[in-house]
Short mmCIF file of N, CA and C in Angstrom, two decimals:
data_model
loop_
_atom_site.label_atom_id
_atom_site.label_comp_id
_atom_site.label_asym_id
_atom_site.label_seq_id
_atom_site.Cartn_x
_atom_site.Cartn_y
_atom_site.Cartn_z
N MET U 211 125.44 -117.57 -33.89
CA MET U 211 126.47 -117.74 -34.91
C MET U 211 126.84 -116.36 -35.43
N LEU U 212 128.12 -116.10 -35.44
CA LEU U 212 128.63 -114.85 -35.98
C LEU U 212 129.05 -115.08 -37.41
N ALA U 213 128.17 -114.71 -38.32
CA ALA U 213 128.46 -114.92 -39.74
C ALA U 213 127.54 -114.02 -40.56
N ASP U 214 127.88 -113.87 -41.80
CA ASP U 214 127.05 -113.11 -42.73
C ASP U 214 125.79 -113.90 -43.07
N HIS U 215 124.80 -113.22 -43.59
CA HIS U 215 123.49 -113.82 -43.87
C HIS U 215 123.56 -115.11 -44.71
N PRO U 216 124.34 -115.17 -45.80
CA PRO U 216 124.37 -116.41 -46.59
C PRO U 216 124.84 -117.63 -45.79
N VAL U 217 125.76 -117.43 -44.86
CA VAL U 217 126.25 -118.54 -44.04
C VAL U 217 125.14 -119.01 -43.10
N ILE U 218 124.46 -118.07 -42.50
CA ILE U 218 123.37 -118.41 -41.58
C ILE U 218 122.25 -119.14 -42.31
N GLU U 219 121.91 -118.68 -43.50
CA GLU U 219 120.85 -119.33 -44.28
C GLU U 219 121.19 -120.78 -44.62
N VAL U 220 122.42 -121.02 -45.05
CA VAL U 220 122.79 -122.40 -45.39
C VAL U 220 122.90 -123.25 -44.12
N ALA U 221 123.24 -122.64 -42.99
CA ALA U 221 123.24 -123.38 -41.73
C ALA U 221 121.83 -123.85 -41.39
N HIS U 222 120.83 -123.03 -41.68
CA HIS U 222 119.44 -123.44 -41.47
C HIS U 222 119.08 -124.63 -42.36
N THR U 223 119.58 -124.65 -43.59
CA THR U 223 119.28 -125.78 -44.48
C THR U 223 119.93 -127.07 -43.98
N VAL U 224 121.12 -126.94 -43.37
CA VAL U 224 121.76 -128.12 -42.77
C VAL U 224 120.88 -128.66 -41.65
N GLN U 225 120.39 -127.78 -40.80
CA GLN U 225 119.54 -128.19 -39.68
C GLN U 225 118.27 -128.86 -40.19
N GLU U 226 117.65 -128.29 -41.21
CA GLU U 226 116.42 -128.87 -41.76
C GLU U 226 116.68 -130.25 -42.36
N ALA U 227 117.80 -130.38 -43.07
CA ALA U 227 118.12 -131.66 -43.71
C ALA U 227 118.41 -132.75 -42.67
N THR U 228 119.13 -132.40 -41.62
CA THR U 228 119.43 -133.39 -40.59
C THR U 228 118.18 -133.73 -39.78
N ALA U 229 117.30 -132.76 -39.58
CA ALA U 229 116.04 -133.03 -38.86
C ALA U 229 115.20 -134.04 -39.63
N ALA U 230 115.18 -133.94 -40.95
CA ALA U 230 114.39 -134.86 -41.77
C ALA U 230 114.86 -136.30 -41.58
N ILE U 231 116.16 -136.50 -41.44
CA ILE U 231 116.70 -137.84 -41.20
C ILE U 231 116.21 -138.35 -39.84
N GLY U 232 116.28 -137.49 -38.84
CA GLY U 232 115.83 -137.87 -37.51
C GLY U 232 114.35 -138.21 -37.47
N TRP U 233 113.54 -137.44 -38.18
CA TRP U 233 112.10 -137.72 -38.20
C TRP U 233 111.83 -139.09 -38.78
N GLN U 234 112.51 -139.42 -39.88
CA GLN U 234 112.29 -140.73 -40.48
C GLN U 234 112.84 -141.83 -39.58
N ALA U 235 113.99 -141.61 -38.97
CA ALA U 235 114.59 -142.63 -38.11
C ALA U 235 113.70 -142.94 -36.90
N ARG U 236 113.02 -141.92 -36.38
CA ARG U 236 112.14 -142.11 -35.23
C ARG U 236 110.73 -142.53 -35.62
N GLY U 237 110.45 -142.61 -36.92
CA GLY U 237 109.13 -143.03 -37.36
C GLY U 237 108.09 -141.92 -37.34
N VAL U 238 108.53 -140.68 -37.20
CA VAL U 238 107.61 -139.55 -37.22
C VAL U 238 107.02 -139.41 -38.63
N VAL U 239 107.84 -139.66 -39.63
CA VAL U 239 107.40 -139.68 -41.02
C VAL U 239 107.78 -141.02 -41.63
N GLU U 240 107.01 -141.47 -42.57
CA GLU U 240 107.28 -142.72 -43.27
C GLU U 240 108.28 -142.46 -44.38
N GLY U 241 109.01 -143.49 -44.77
CA GLY U 241 109.93 -143.35 -45.88
C GLY U 241 110.59 -144.67 -46.21
N THR U 242 111.03 -144.77 -47.44
CA THR U 242 111.71 -145.97 -47.91
C THR U 242 113.21 -145.83 -47.68
N LEU U 243 113.94 -146.94 -47.85
CA LEU U 243 115.39 -146.90 -47.74
C LEU U 243 115.98 -145.95 -48.79
N ALA U 244 115.43 -145.97 -49.99
CA ALA U 244 115.92 -145.07 -51.05
C ALA U 244 115.71 -143.61 -50.64
N GLU U 245 114.59 -143.31 -50.03
CA GLU U 245 114.33 -141.94 -49.57
C GLU U 245 115.28 -141.57 -48.43
N TRP U 246 115.56 -142.53 -47.55
CA TRP U 246 116.48 -142.30 -46.44
C TRP U 246 117.88 -141.99 -46.96
N ARG U 247 118.31 -142.75 -47.95
CA ARG U 247 119.62 -142.51 -48.56
C ARG U 247 119.65 -141.13 -49.23
N ALA U 248 118.56 -140.77 -49.90
CA ALA U 248 118.49 -139.45 -50.55
C ALA U 248 118.58 -138.33 -49.52
N LEU U 249 117.98 -138.52 -48.35
CA LEU U 249 118.09 -137.52 -47.30
C LEU U 249 119.55 -137.33 -46.88
N HIS U 250 120.29 -138.43 -46.81
CA HIS U 250 121.71 -138.33 -46.44
C HIS U 250 122.52 -137.62 -47.53
N VAL U 251 122.21 -137.86 -48.77
CA VAL U 251 122.88 -137.16 -49.86
C VAL U 251 122.63 -135.65 -49.72
N THR U 252 121.38 -135.30 -49.41
CA THR U 252 121.03 -133.89 -49.23
C THR U 252 121.83 -133.28 -48.08
N VAL U 253 121.99 -134.03 -46.99
CA VAL U 253 122.77 -133.52 -45.86
C VAL U 253 124.22 -133.28 -46.29
N PHE U 254 124.83 -134.25 -46.98
CA PHE U 254 126.20 -134.05 -47.46
C PHE U 254 126.30 -132.79 -48.31
N GLU U 255 125.35 -132.61 -49.21
CA GLU U 255 125.37 -131.44 -50.10
C GLU U 255 125.23 -130.14 -49.31
N THR U 256 124.32 -130.11 -48.34
CA THR U 256 124.14 -128.87 -47.58
C THR U 256 125.33 -128.58 -46.67
N ILE U 257 125.93 -129.62 -46.11
CA ILE U 257 127.14 -129.40 -45.30
C ILE U 257 128.27 -128.86 -46.18
N ASN U 258 128.40 -129.40 -47.38
CA ASN U 258 129.42 -128.89 -48.30
C ASN U 258 129.16 -127.43 -48.65
N ARG U 259 127.88 -127.05 -48.89
CA ARG U 259 127.55 -125.65 -49.18
C ARG U 259 127.88 -124.77 -47.97
N PHE U 260 127.60 -125.29 -46.76
CA PHE U 260 127.93 -124.54 -45.56
C PHE U 260 129.43 -124.28 -45.49
N HIS U 261 130.24 -125.31 -45.74
CA HIS U 261 131.69 -125.13 -45.72
C HIS U 261 132.12 -124.08 -46.74
N GLU U 262 131.54 -124.12 -47.93
CA GLU U 262 131.89 -123.16 -48.98
C GLU U 262 131.56 -121.73 -48.53
N ARG U 263 130.34 -121.52 -48.02
CA ARG U 263 129.91 -120.18 -47.58
C ARG U 263 130.75 -119.70 -46.39
N ALA U 264 131.03 -120.59 -45.46
CA ALA U 264 131.83 -120.20 -44.29
C ALA U 264 133.23 -119.80 -44.72
N ARG U 265 133.81 -120.53 -45.65
CA ARG U 265 135.15 -120.19 -46.14
C ARG U 265 135.14 -118.82 -46.79
N GLU U 266 134.11 -118.56 -47.61
CA GLU U 266 133.99 -117.24 -48.25
C GLU U 266 133.85 -116.14 -47.20
N ASP U 267 133.00 -116.39 -46.19
CA ASP U 267 132.73 -115.39 -45.16
C ASP U 267 133.99 -115.10 -44.34
N LEU U 268 134.79 -116.11 -44.10
CA LEU U 268 136.01 -115.95 -43.32
C LEU U 268 137.19 -115.45 -44.14
N GLY U 269 137.00 -115.41 -45.46
CA GLY U 269 138.08 -114.96 -46.33
C GLY U 269 139.18 -115.99 -46.52
N VAL U 270 138.82 -117.27 -46.38
CA VAL U 270 139.79 -118.34 -46.55
C VAL U 270 140.03 -118.54 -48.05
N SER U 271 141.28 -118.48 -48.45
CA SER U 271 141.60 -118.66 -49.86
C SER U 271 141.61 -120.15 -50.22
N GLY U 272 141.62 -120.41 -51.49
CA GLY U 272 141.61 -121.80 -51.95
C GLY U 272 140.19 -122.26 -52.21
N SER U 273 140.07 -123.56 -52.40
CA SER U 273 138.75 -124.09 -52.71
C SER U 273 138.49 -125.36 -51.94
N PHE U 274 137.23 -125.70 -51.87
CA PHE U 274 136.79 -126.92 -51.20
C PHE U 274 135.98 -127.69 -52.22
N ASP U 275 136.38 -128.91 -52.53
CA ASP U 275 135.65 -129.72 -53.51
C ASP U 275 134.84 -130.77 -52.76
N GLY U 276 133.60 -130.43 -52.45
CA GLY U 276 132.74 -131.34 -51.72
C GLY U 276 132.42 -132.61 -52.47
N ARG U 277 132.58 -132.59 -53.79
CA ARG U 277 132.28 -133.80 -54.57
C ARG U 277 133.21 -134.94 -54.19
N GLN U 278 134.47 -134.62 -53.89
CA GLN U 278 135.41 -135.67 -53.50
C GLN U 278 134.98 -136.29 -52.18
N HIS U 279 134.53 -135.46 -51.25
CA HIS U 279 134.08 -135.96 -49.95
C HIS U 279 132.82 -136.81 -50.12
N SER U 280 131.84 -136.31 -50.86
CA SER U 280 130.57 -137.01 -51.03
C SER U 280 130.67 -138.24 -51.92
N ALA U 281 131.70 -138.31 -52.74
CA ALA U 281 131.83 -139.44 -53.67
C ALA U 281 132.04 -140.76 -52.95
N ARG U 282 132.47 -140.70 -51.69
CA ARG U 282 132.68 -141.92 -50.93
C ARG U 282 131.36 -142.65 -50.67
N GLY U 283 130.28 -141.92 -50.70
CA GLY U 283 128.97 -142.54 -50.53
C GLY U 283 128.60 -142.77 -49.08
N LEU U 284 127.44 -143.28 -48.91
CA LEU U 284 126.88 -143.53 -47.60
C LEU U 284 127.20 -144.96 -47.18
N LEU U 285 127.79 -145.10 -46.01
CA LEU U 285 128.12 -146.42 -45.49
C LEU U 285 126.93 -146.96 -44.72
N LEU U 286 126.44 -148.11 -45.14
CA LEU U 286 125.29 -148.73 -44.50
C LEU U 286 125.64 -150.14 -44.06
N PRO U 287 125.07 -150.57 -42.94
CA PRO U 287 125.28 -151.96 -42.55
C PRO U 287 124.55 -152.89 -43.52
N LYS U 288 124.98 -154.14 -43.56
CA LYS U 288 124.30 -155.11 -44.40
C LYS U 288 122.90 -155.35 -43.86
N PRO U 289 121.92 -155.55 -44.74
CA PRO U 289 120.56 -155.82 -44.26
C PRO U 289 120.52 -157.11 -43.46
N GLN U 290 119.73 -157.12 -42.40
CA GLN U 290 119.55 -158.29 -41.56
C GLN U 290 118.32 -159.06 -42.03
N PRO U 291 118.39 -160.39 -42.07
CA PRO U 291 117.20 -161.17 -42.39
C PRO U 291 116.08 -160.88 -41.39
N GLU U 292 114.85 -161.01 -41.83
CA GLU U 292 113.69 -160.76 -40.99
C GLU U 292 113.79 -161.52 -39.67
N GLY U 293 113.58 -160.81 -38.56
CA GLY U 293 113.58 -161.45 -37.25
C GLY U 293 114.95 -161.66 -36.65
N GLU U 294 116.01 -161.27 -37.34
CA GLU U 294 117.37 -161.45 -36.81
C GLU U 294 117.98 -160.09 -36.54
N SER U 295 118.66 -159.97 -35.43
CA SER U 295 119.34 -158.72 -35.11
C SER U 295 120.82 -159.00 -34.87
N GLU U 296 121.61 -157.92 -34.81
CA GLU U 296 123.04 -158.09 -34.56
C GLU U 296 123.29 -158.66 -33.17
N ARG U 297 122.42 -158.39 -32.22
CA ARG U 297 122.59 -158.89 -30.86
C ARG U 297 122.18 -160.34 -30.74
N ASP U 298 121.35 -160.83 -31.64
CA ASP U 298 120.84 -162.19 -31.56
C ASP U 298 121.22 -162.94 -32.84
N PRO U 299 122.46 -163.40 -32.96
CA PRO U 299 122.93 -164.02 -34.21
C PRO U 299 122.43 -165.44 -34.42
N ALA U 300 121.30 -165.79 -33.85
CA ALA U 300 120.77 -167.17 -33.91
C ALA U 300 120.75 -167.75 -35.28
#
């Protein structure tokens, strides 16, 4: 990555935040649904910080309001009753 140090550092935080989601999704670490949602909020926040730092580094004028993007929230499927899956609508 060709960028100044602050951009590279926040890119590392994006990678760490997304890795944490993957670890929980694969069962490498335990976690609740609330913790899983919190991990996604952290990813949104770090991606927004990355955009801000990249814009500064590139000299892009104007502003980026990540709160508007993150305010949409996390889209989740409806919970399935125990023993039922989307493939088996029995």
